[in-house]
Structures are given as structure tokens and as C-alpha cells.
């Protein structure tokens, strides 16, 4: 079976793989994010299953926790998944449907949260899944916007081309009005 992929799709596959490697590194191994202590003896399992609990806590205590922690937790989780929503839409025609794109992004986020729970790196947090899925949705919206802009540019370019005269039945000369 030959898979018909465009140059952009191939490039986005490579970018998606690099993105997943980077996401894995920052989620599980980045010492700057406190990820160095994997499976410490006696370390309690941390999890949050109540939607919006941690988001609310970070909002209420943003001054005590520091604005850096607030921004990293809230906006970092959203921004980290924008590429996922965008790249999935480019590499797979099926992911150009909003619901499927969102479900795949949610599934990737769920796998990350379960892995964090299993290896006790960070914590399982339903709020992270909500924020990550929001990021996927924003990435999908960016894809739709880019496609809309590309189509508008293509239509504008087609309108500028004027067929002047016929030289040969199979050959036309096209002139650009902007000259």
C-alpha cells in the first residue's frame, strides 16, 4: 500500500515526532520542572480527580505561589498542546474533524497523566487534561484559520489572472494585473 503524502505532511510528521519527544522530555525528565525524582521510596501518589480544583487553587493563590508557577501551570499546559492539535490536522485527513482531533489530544494527555501517576513524576491531574485539551482545540482552530487564509489567498491570486487572447487552441497567455 502506497501512502500518498504531501511534502507538508511528511515535514509535519517529522515535526510531530520531535514535538512528542520534547513533550516527553519536559513532562518526565526536565529537572527545572522538578522531574528528576522518579519513583522515590515512600513517595505518595499525587492525583486530582475534581475538575477545576487545581485551576481554582492556582488562581486564588497566584500571589503566594508566584506568577511564574501560575503561568507555567495554566498557560504552559495549554501552550504545550497547541502544536498537537495543529500538526494532527496536517498529518491526518481524519484529524481534520474537530471531535476526532480533540479526542486524540485528550487521549495523549490521558496517557501522559497515567504515566505520571504510574512513575510518580508530577501528578495525575484532571485539570491538566482539561487545559491540554483546550490547547489541542486552539491548535485545531489555528489549523482552520491557516487553511482559510490559504484559500482566500488562492482565490485572490486566481482573480488577478486574466485570459487575454487565444494563440493556439491548447495554449493561453496569462497576464497578471499587478504589473
PDB file of N, CA and C in Angstrom, residues 44-120:
ATOM      1  N   UNK A  44       4.389   9.565  48.111  1.00  0.00           N
ATOM      2  CA  UNK A  44       2.937   9.388  47.997  1.00  0.00           C
ATOM      3  C   UNK A  44       2.483   9.628  46.562  1.00  0.00           C
ATOM      4  N   UNK A  45       1.450   8.924  46.192  1.00  0.00           N
ATOM      5  CA  UNK A  45       0.848   9.131  44.880  1.00  0.00           C
ATOM      6  C   UNK A  45       0.002  10.392  44.952  1.00  0.00           C
ATOM      7  N   UNK A  46       0.242  11.305  43.994  1.00  0.00           N
ATOM      8  CA  UNK A  46      -0.498  12.563  43.978  1.00  0.00           C
ATOM      9  C   UNK A  46      -1.461  12.563  42.790  1.00  0.00           C
ATOM     10  N   UNK A  47      -2.707  12.924  43.059  1.00  0.00           N
ATOM     11  CA  UNK A  47      -3.677  12.990  41.980  1.00  0.00           C
ATOM     12  C   UNK A  47      -4.806  13.944  42.343  1.00  0.00           C
ATOM     13  N   UNK A  48      -5.472  14.437  41.304  1.00  0.00           N
ATOM     14  CA  UNK A  48      -6.646  15.290  41.454  1.00  0.00           C
ATOM     15  C   UNK A  48      -7.675  14.832  40.439  1.00  0.00           C
ATOM     16  N   UNK A  49      -8.824  14.407  40.923  1.00  0.00           N
ATOM     17  CA  UNK A  49      -9.899  13.949  40.047  1.00  0.00           C
ATOM     18  C   UNK A  49     -11.079  14.918  40.008  1.00  0.00           C
ATOM     19  N   UNK A  50     -10.964  16.045  40.705  1.00  0.00           N
ATOM     20  CA  UNK A  50     -12.039  17.031  40.757  1.00  0.00           C
ATOM     21  C   UNK A  50     -11.760  18.127  39.720  1.00  0.00           C
ATOM     22  N   UNK A  51     -12.616  18.231  38.692  1.00  0.00           N
ATOM     23  CA  UNK A  51     -12.381  19.243  37.654  1.00  0.00           C
ATOM     24  C   UNK A  51     -12.324  20.660  38.231  1.00  0.00           C
ATOM     25  N   UNK A  52     -11.360  21.416  37.751  1.00  0.00           N
ATOM     26  CA  UNK A  52     -11.141  22.839  38.055  1.00  0.00           C
ATOM     27  C   UNK A  52     -10.641  23.104  39.474  1.00  0.00           C
ATOM     28  N   UNK A  53     -10.360  22.081  40.274  1.00  0.00           N
ATOM     29  CA  UNK A  53      -9.857  22.287  41.635  1.00  0.00           C
ATOM     30  C   UNK A  53      -8.476  22.960  41.606  1.00  0.00           C
ATOM     31  N   UNK A  54      -7.537  22.398  40.848  1.00  0.00           N
ATOM     32  CA  UNK A  54      -6.182  22.959  40.801  1.00  0.00           C
ATOM     33  C   UNK A  54      -6.148  24.292  40.058  1.00  0.00           C
ATOM     34  N   UNK A  55      -6.951  24.427  39.029  1.00  0.00           N
ATOM     35  CA  UNK A  55      -7.020  25.707  38.305  1.00  0.00           C
ATOM     36  C   UNK A  55      -7.487  26.794  39.263  1.00  0.00           C
ATOM     37  N   UNK A  56      -8.526  26.504  40.039  1.00  0.00           N
ATOM     38  CA  UNK A  56      -9.055  27.462  41.019  1.00  0.00           C
ATOM     39  C   UNK A  56      -8.004  27.762  42.091  1.00  0.00           C
ATOM     40  N   UNK A  57      -7.329  26.713  42.571  1.00  0.00           N
ATOM     41  CA  UNK A  57      -6.299  26.909  43.597  1.00  0.00           C
ATOM     42  C   UNK A  57      -5.162  27.793  43.074  1.00  0.00           C
ATOM     43  N   UNK A  58      -4.712  27.523  41.866  1.00  0.00           N
ATOM     44  CA  UNK A  58      -3.649  28.346  41.287  1.00  0.00           C
ATOM     45  C   UNK A  58      -4.115  29.783  41.088  1.00  0.00           C
ATOM     46  N   UNK A  59      -5.385  29.997  40.767  1.00  0.00           N
ATOM     47  CA  UNK A  59      -5.904  31.352  40.592  1.00  0.00           C
ATOM     48  C   UNK A  59      -5.989  32.079  41.937  1.00  0.00           C
ATOM     49  N   UNK A  60      -6.556  31.414  42.933  1.00  0.00           N
ATOM     50  CA  UNK A  60      -6.741  32.050  44.237  1.00  0.00           C
ATOM     51  C   UNK A  60      -5.399  32.370  44.891  1.00  0.00           C
ATOM     52  N   UNK A  61      -4.466  31.446  44.803  1.00  0.00           N
ATOM     53  CA  UNK A  61      -3.169  31.610  45.485  1.00  0.00           C
ATOM     54  C   UNK A  61      -2.041  31.994  44.531  1.00  0.00           C
ATOM     55  N   UNK A  62      -2.357  32.657  43.427  1.00  0.00           N
ATOM     56  CA  UNK A  62      -1.347  33.008  42.433  1.00  0.00           C
ATOM     57  C   UNK A  62      -0.249  33.910  42.991  1.00  0.00           C
ATOM     58  N   UNK A  63      -0.603  34.792  43.925  1.00  0.00           N
ATOM     59  CA  UNK A  63       0.416  35.676  44.502  1.00  0.00           C
ATOM     60  C   UNK A  63       1.343  34.909  45.445  1.00  0.00           C
ATOM     61  N   UNK A  64       0.787  34.003  46.237  1.00  0.00           N
ATOM     62  CA  UNK A  64       1.603  33.218  47.160  1.00  0.00           C
ATOM     63  C   UNK A  64       2.449  32.189  46.410  1.00  0.00           C
ATOM     64  N   UNK A  65       1.862  31.548  45.390  1.00  0.00           N
ATOM     65  CA  UNK A  65       2.591  30.544  44.612  1.00  0.00           C
ATOM     66  C   UNK A  65       3.592  31.195  43.666  1.00  0.00           C
ATOM     67  N   UNK A  66       3.337  32.414  43.322  1.00  0.00           N
ATOM     68  CA  UNK A  66       4.179  33.128  42.362  1.00  0.00           C
ATOM     69  C   UNK A  66       3.539  33.096  40.984  1.00  0.00           C
ATOM     70  N   UNK A  67       3.655  34.214  40.302  1.00  0.00           N
ATOM     71  CA  UNK A  67       3.044  34.305  38.984  1.00  0.00           C
ATOM     72  C   UNK A  67       3.707  33.355  37.991  1.00  0.00           C
ATOM     73  N   UNK A  68       4.975  33.045  38.197  1.00  0.00           N
ATOM     74  CA  UNK A  68       5.666  32.091  37.320  1.00  0.00           C
ATOM     75  C   UNK A  68       5.030  30.718  37.387  1.00  0.00           C
ATOM     76  N   UNK A  69       4.726  30.258  38.595  1.00  0.00           N
ATOM     77  CA  UNK A  69       4.086  28.955  38.767  1.00  0.00           C
ATOM     78  C   UNK A  69       2.678  28.981  38.184  1.00  0.00           C
ATOM     79  N   UNK A  70       1.978  30.080  38.388  1.00  0.00           N
ATOM     80  CA  UNK A  70       0.623  30.219  37.851  1.00  0.00           C
ATOM     81  C   UNK A  70       0.648  30.145  36.322  1.00  0.00           C
ATOM     82  N   UNK A  71       1.522  30.931  35.713  1.00  0.00           N
ATOM     83  CA  UNK A  71       1.615  30.966  34.249  1.00  0.00           C
ATOM     84  C   UNK A  71       2.063  29.620  33.708  1.00  0.00           C
ATOM     85  N   UNK A  72       3.063  29.011  34.349  1.00  0.00           N
ATOM     86  CA  UNK A  72       3.560  27.714  33.888  1.00  0.00           C
ATOM     87  C   UNK A  72       2.469  26.648  33.956  1.00  0.00           C
ATOM     88  N   UNK A  73       1.722  26.607  35.027  1.00  0.00           N
ATOM     89  CA  UNK A  73       0.699  25.579  35.176  1.00  0.00           C
ATOM     90  C   UNK A  73      -0.487  25.816  34.250  1.00  0.00           C
ATOM     91  N   UNK A  74      -1.021  27.007  34.251  1.00  0.00           N
ATOM     92  CA  UNK A  74      -2.235  27.266  33.475  1.00  0.00           C
ATOM     93  C   UNK A  74      -1.928  27.395  31.980  1.00  0.00           C
ATOM     94  N   UNK A  75      -1.075  28.347  31.638  1.00  0.00           N
ATOM     95  CA  UNK A  75      -0.805  28.606  30.227  1.00  0.00           C
ATOM     96  C   UNK A  75       0.159  27.591  29.626  1.00  0.00           C
ATOM     97  N   UNK A  76       1.062  27.058  30.434  1.00  0.00           N
ATOM     98  CA  UNK A  76       2.007  26.055  29.936  1.00  0.00           C
ATOM     99  C   UNK A  76       1.304  24.810  29.443  1.00  0.00           C
ATOM    100  N   UNK A  77       0.299  24.355  30.184  1.00  0.00           N
ATOM    101  CA  UNK A  77      -0.452  23.169  29.768  1.00  0.00           C
ATOM    102  C   UNK A  77      -1.228  23.417  28.483  1.00  0.00           C
ATOM    103  N   UNK A  78      -1.754  24.610  28.323  1.00  0.00           N
ATOM    104  CA  UNK A  78      -2.479  24.947  27.094  1.00  0.00           C
ATOM    105  C   UNK A  78      -1.506  25.061  25.932  1.00  0.00           C
ATOM    106  N   UNK A  79      -0.453  25.852  26.110  1.00  0.00           N
ATOM    107  CA  UNK A  79       0.514  26.082  25.027  1.00  0.00           C
ATOM    108  C   UNK A  79       1.230  24.808  24.598  1.00  0.00           C
ATOM    109  N   UNK A  80       1.450  23.902  25.532  1.00  0.00           N
ATOM    110  CA  UNK A  80       2.173  22.667  25.216  1.00  0.00           C
ATOM    111  C   UNK A  80       1.401  21.785  24.235  1.00  0.00           C
ATOM    112  N   UNK A  81       0.088  21.942  24.165  1.00  0.00           N
ATOM    113  CA  UNK A  81      -0.701  21.064  23.301  1.00  0.00           C
ATOM    114  C   UNK A  81      -1.243  21.744  22.052  1.00  0.00           C
ATOM    115  N   UNK A  82      -0.960  23.020  21.858  1.00  0.00           N
ATOM    116  CA  UNK A  82      -1.375  23.688  20.616  1.00  0.00           C
ATOM    117  C   UNK A  82      -0.727  23.022  19.398  1.00  0.00           C
ATOM    118  N   UNK A  83       0.577  22.720  19.444  1.00  0.00           N
ATOM    119  CA  UNK A  83       1.165  22.031  18.283  1.00  0.00           C
ATOM    120  C   UNK A  83       0.508  20.684  17.991  1.00  0.00           C
ATOM    121  N   UNK A  84       0.065  20.002  19.006  1.00  0.00           N
ATOM    122  CA  UNK A  84      -0.592  18.703  18.824  1.00  0.00           C
ATOM    123  C   UNK A  84      -1.841  18.855  17.962  1.00  0.00           C
ATOM    124  N   UNK A  85      -2.705  19.776  18.295  1.00  0.00           N
ATOM    125  CA  UNK A  85      -3.933  19.994  17.532  1.00  0.00           C
ATOM    126  C   UNK A  85      -3.670  20.438  16.110  1.00  0.00           C
ATOM    127  N   UNK A  86      -2.659  21.275  15.929  1.00  0.00           N
ATOM    128  CA  UNK A  86      -2.323  21.777  14.594  1.00  0.00           C
ATOM    129  C   UNK A  86      -1.707  20.673  13.738  1.00  0.00           C
ATOM    130  N   UNK A  87      -0.677  20.014  14.269  1.00  0.00           N
ATOM    131  CA  UNK A  87       0.048  19.009  13.496  1.00  0.00           C
ATOM    132  C   UNK A  87      -0.815  17.786  13.183  1.00  0.00           C
ATOM    133  N   UNK A  88      -1.657  17.370  14.122  1.00  0.00           N
ATOM    134  CA  UNK A  88      -2.557  16.243  13.843  1.00  0.00           C
ATOM    135  C   UNK A  88      -3.453  16.545  12.645  1.00  0.00           C
ATOM    136  N   UNK A  89      -3.900  17.790  12.531  1.00  0.00           N
ATOM    137  CA  UNK A  89      -4.771  18.182  11.425  1.00  0.00           C
ATOM    138  C   UNK A  89      -4.042  18.139  10.089  1.00  0.00           C
ATOM    139  N   UNK A  90      -2.761  18.433  10.105  1.00  0.00           N
ATOM    140  CA  UNK A  90      -1.989  18.423   8.858  1.00  0.00           C
ATOM    141  C   UNK A  90      -1.641  16.997   8.445  1.00  0.00           C
ATOM    142  N   UNK A  91      -1.240  16.165   9.393  1.00  0.00           N
ATOM    143  CA  UNK A  91      -0.732  14.841   9.032  1.00  0.00           C
ATOM    144  C   UNK A  91      -1.823  13.806   8.770  1.00  0.00           C
ATOM    145  N   UNK A  92      -3.037  14.067   9.218  1.00  0.00           N
ATOM    146  CA  UNK A  92      -4.097  13.087   9.022  1.00  0.00           C
ATOM    147  C   UNK A  92      -5.395  13.765   8.590  1.00  0.00           C
ATOM    148  N   UNK A  93      -5.923  13.312   7.472  1.00  0.00           N
ATOM    149  CA  UNK A  93      -7.202  13.857   6.999  1.00  0.00           C
ATOM    150  C   UNK A  93      -8.315  13.598   8.008  1.00  0.00           C
ATOM    151  N   UNK A  94      -8.259  12.457   8.680  1.00  0.00           N
ATOM    152  CA  UNK A  94      -9.287  12.125   9.672  1.00  0.00           C
ATOM    153  C   UNK A  94      -9.279  13.114  10.830  1.00  0.00           C
ATOM    154  N   UNK A  95      -8.104  13.611  11.181  1.00  0.00           N
ATOM    155  CA  UNK A  95      -7.995  14.542  12.309  1.00  0.00           C
ATOM    156  C   UNK A  95      -8.418  15.951  11.948  1.00  0.00           C
ATOM    157  N   UNK A  96      -8.873  16.133  10.717  1.00  0.00           N
ATOM    158  CA  UNK A  96      -9.395  17.439  10.333  1.00  0.00           C
ATOM    159  C   UNK A  96     -10.827  17.626  10.809  1.00  0.00           C
ATOM    160  N   UNK A  97     -11.360  16.587  11.446  1.00  0.00           N
ATOM    161  CA  UNK A  97     -12.653  16.700  12.107  1.00  0.00           C
ATOM    162  C   UNK A  97     -12.389  17.085  13.552  1.00  0.00           C
ATOM    163  N   UNK A  98     -13.031  18.144  13.992  1.00  0.00           N
ATOM    164  CA  UNK A  98     -12.771  18.702  15.314  1.00  0.00           C
ATOM    165  C   UNK A  98     -12.871  17.657  16.422  1.00  0.00           C
ATOM    166  N   UNK A  99     -13.946  16.885  16.422  1.00  0.00           N
ATOM    167  CA  UNK A  99     -14.178  15.932  17.519  1.00  0.00           C
ATOM    168  C   UNK A  99     -13.070  14.882  17.597  1.00  0.00           C
ATOM    169  N   UNK A 100     -12.668  14.335  16.465  1.00  0.00           N
ATOM    170  CA  UNK A 100     -11.615  13.315  16.478  1.00  0.00           C
ATOM    171  C   UNK A 100     -10.288  13.911  16.914  1.00  0.00           C
ATOM    172  N   UNK A 101      -9.982  15.098  16.432  1.00  0.00           N
ATOM    173  CA  UNK A 101      -8.759  15.793  16.826  1.00  0.00           C
ATOM    174  C   UNK A 101      -8.734  15.985  18.337  1.00  0.00           C
ATOM    175  N   UNK A 102      -9.852  16.428  18.889  1.00  0.00           N
ATOM    176  CA  UNK A 102      -9.950  16.675  20.323  1.00  0.00           C
ATOM    177  C   UNK A 102      -9.825  15.366  21.123  1.00  0.00           C
ATOM    178  N   UNK A 103     -10.459  14.302  20.653  1.00  0.00           N
ATOM    179  CA  UNK A 103     -10.402  13.018  21.357  1.00  0.00           C
ATOM    180  C   UNK A 103      -8.973  12.460  21.359  1.00  0.00           C
ATOM    181  N   UNK A 104      -8.285  12.560  20.229  1.00  0.00           N
ATOM    182  CA  UNK A 104      -6.900  12.076  20.175  1.00  0.00           C
ATOM    183  C   UNK A 104      -6.023  12.901  21.106  1.00  0.00           C
ATOM    184  N   UNK A 105      -6.189  14.219  21.115  1.00  0.00           N
ATOM    185  CA  UNK A 105      -5.428  15.067  22.038  1.00  0.00           C
ATOM    186  C   UNK A 105      -5.725  14.735  23.486  1.00  0.00           C
ATOM    187  N   UNK A 106      -6.991  14.497  23.810  1.00  0.00           N
ATOM    188  CA  UNK A 106      -7.379  14.103  25.161  1.00  0.00           C
ATOM    189  C   UNK A 106      -6.744  12.762  25.527  1.00  0.00           C
ATOM    190  N   UNK A 107      -6.726  11.836  24.586  1.00  0.00           N
ATOM    191  CA  UNK A 107      -6.123  10.520  24.827  1.00  0.00           C
ATOM    192  C   UNK A 107      -4.618  10.638  25.091  1.00  0.00           C
ATOM    193  N   UNK A 108      -3.922  11.455  24.307  1.00  0.00           N
ATOM    194  CA  UNK A 108      -2.483  11.671  24.530  1.00  0.00           C
ATOM    195  C   UNK A 108      -2.267  12.272  25.913  1.00  0.00           C
ATOM    196  N   UNK A 109      -3.077  13.250  26.277  1.00  0.00           N
ATOM    197  CA  UNK A 109      -2.984  13.868  27.596  1.00  0.00           C
ATOM    198  C   UNK A 109      -3.259  12.846  28.698  1.00  0.00           C
ATOM    199  N   UNK A 110      -4.264  11.999  28.503  1.00  0.00           N
ATOM    200  CA  UNK A 110      -4.594  10.957  29.477  1.00  0.00           C
ATOM    201  C   UNK A 110      -3.429   9.985  29.655  1.00  0.00           C
ATOM    202  N   UNK A 111      -2.796   9.599  28.550  1.00  0.00           N
ATOM    203  CA  UNK A 111      -1.635   8.707  28.643  1.00  0.00           C
ATOM    204  C   UNK A 111      -0.496   9.345  29.440  1.00  0.00           C
ATOM    205  N   UNK A 112      -0.271  10.619  29.217  1.00  0.00           N
ATOM    206  CA  UNK A 112       0.779  11.328  29.957  1.00  0.00           C
ATOM    207  C   UNK A 112       0.442  11.356  31.443  1.00  0.00           C
ATOM    208  N   UNK A 113      -0.797  11.696  31.761  1.00  0.00           N
ATOM    209  CA  UNK A 113      -1.202  11.765  33.173  1.00  0.00           C
ATOM    210  C   UNK A 113      -1.116  10.397  33.849  1.00  0.00           C
ATOM    211  N   UNK A 114      -1.513   9.341  33.145  1.00  0.00           N
ATOM    212  CA  UNK A 114      -1.411   7.983  33.712  1.00  0.00           C
ATOM    213  C   UNK A 114       0.039   7.583  33.917  1.00  0.00           C
ATOM    214  N   UNK A 115       0.900   7.940  32.980  1.00  0.00           N
ATOM    215  CA  UNK A 115       2.326   7.638  33.116  1.00  0.00           C
ATOM    216  C   UNK A 115       2.925   8.407  34.284  1.00  0.00           C
ATOM    217  N   UNK A 116       2.510   9.655  34.467  1.00  0.00           N
ATOM    218  CA  UNK A 116       2.971  10.424  35.623  1.00  0.00           C
ATOM    219  C   UNK A 116       2.530   9.759  36.920  1.00  0.00           C
ATOM    220  N   UNK A 117       1.323   9.256  36.960  1.00  0.00           N
ATOM    221  CA  UNK A 117       0.813   8.572  38.143  1.00  0.00           C
ATOM    222  C   UNK A 117       1.589   7.278  38.399  1.00  0.00           C
ATOM    223  N   UNK A 118       1.807   6.519  37.344  1.00  0.00           N
ATOM    224  CA  UNK A 118       2.499   5.244  37.463  1.00  0.00           C
ATOM    225  C   UNK A 118       3.933   5.410  37.951  1.00  0.00           C
ATOM    226  N   UNK A 119       4.645   6.375  37.388  1.00  0.00           N
ATOM    227  CA  UNK A 119       6.052   6.582  37.746  1.00  0.00           C
ATOM    228  C   UNK A 119       6.244   7.658  38.812  1.00  0.00           C
ATOM    229  N   UNK A 120       5.136   8.204  39.298  1.00  0.00           N
ATOM    230  CA  UNK A 120       5.164   9.230  40.349  1.00  0.00           C
ATOM    231  C   UNK A 120       6.052  10.422  39.976  1.00  0.00           C
TER     232      UNK A 120
END
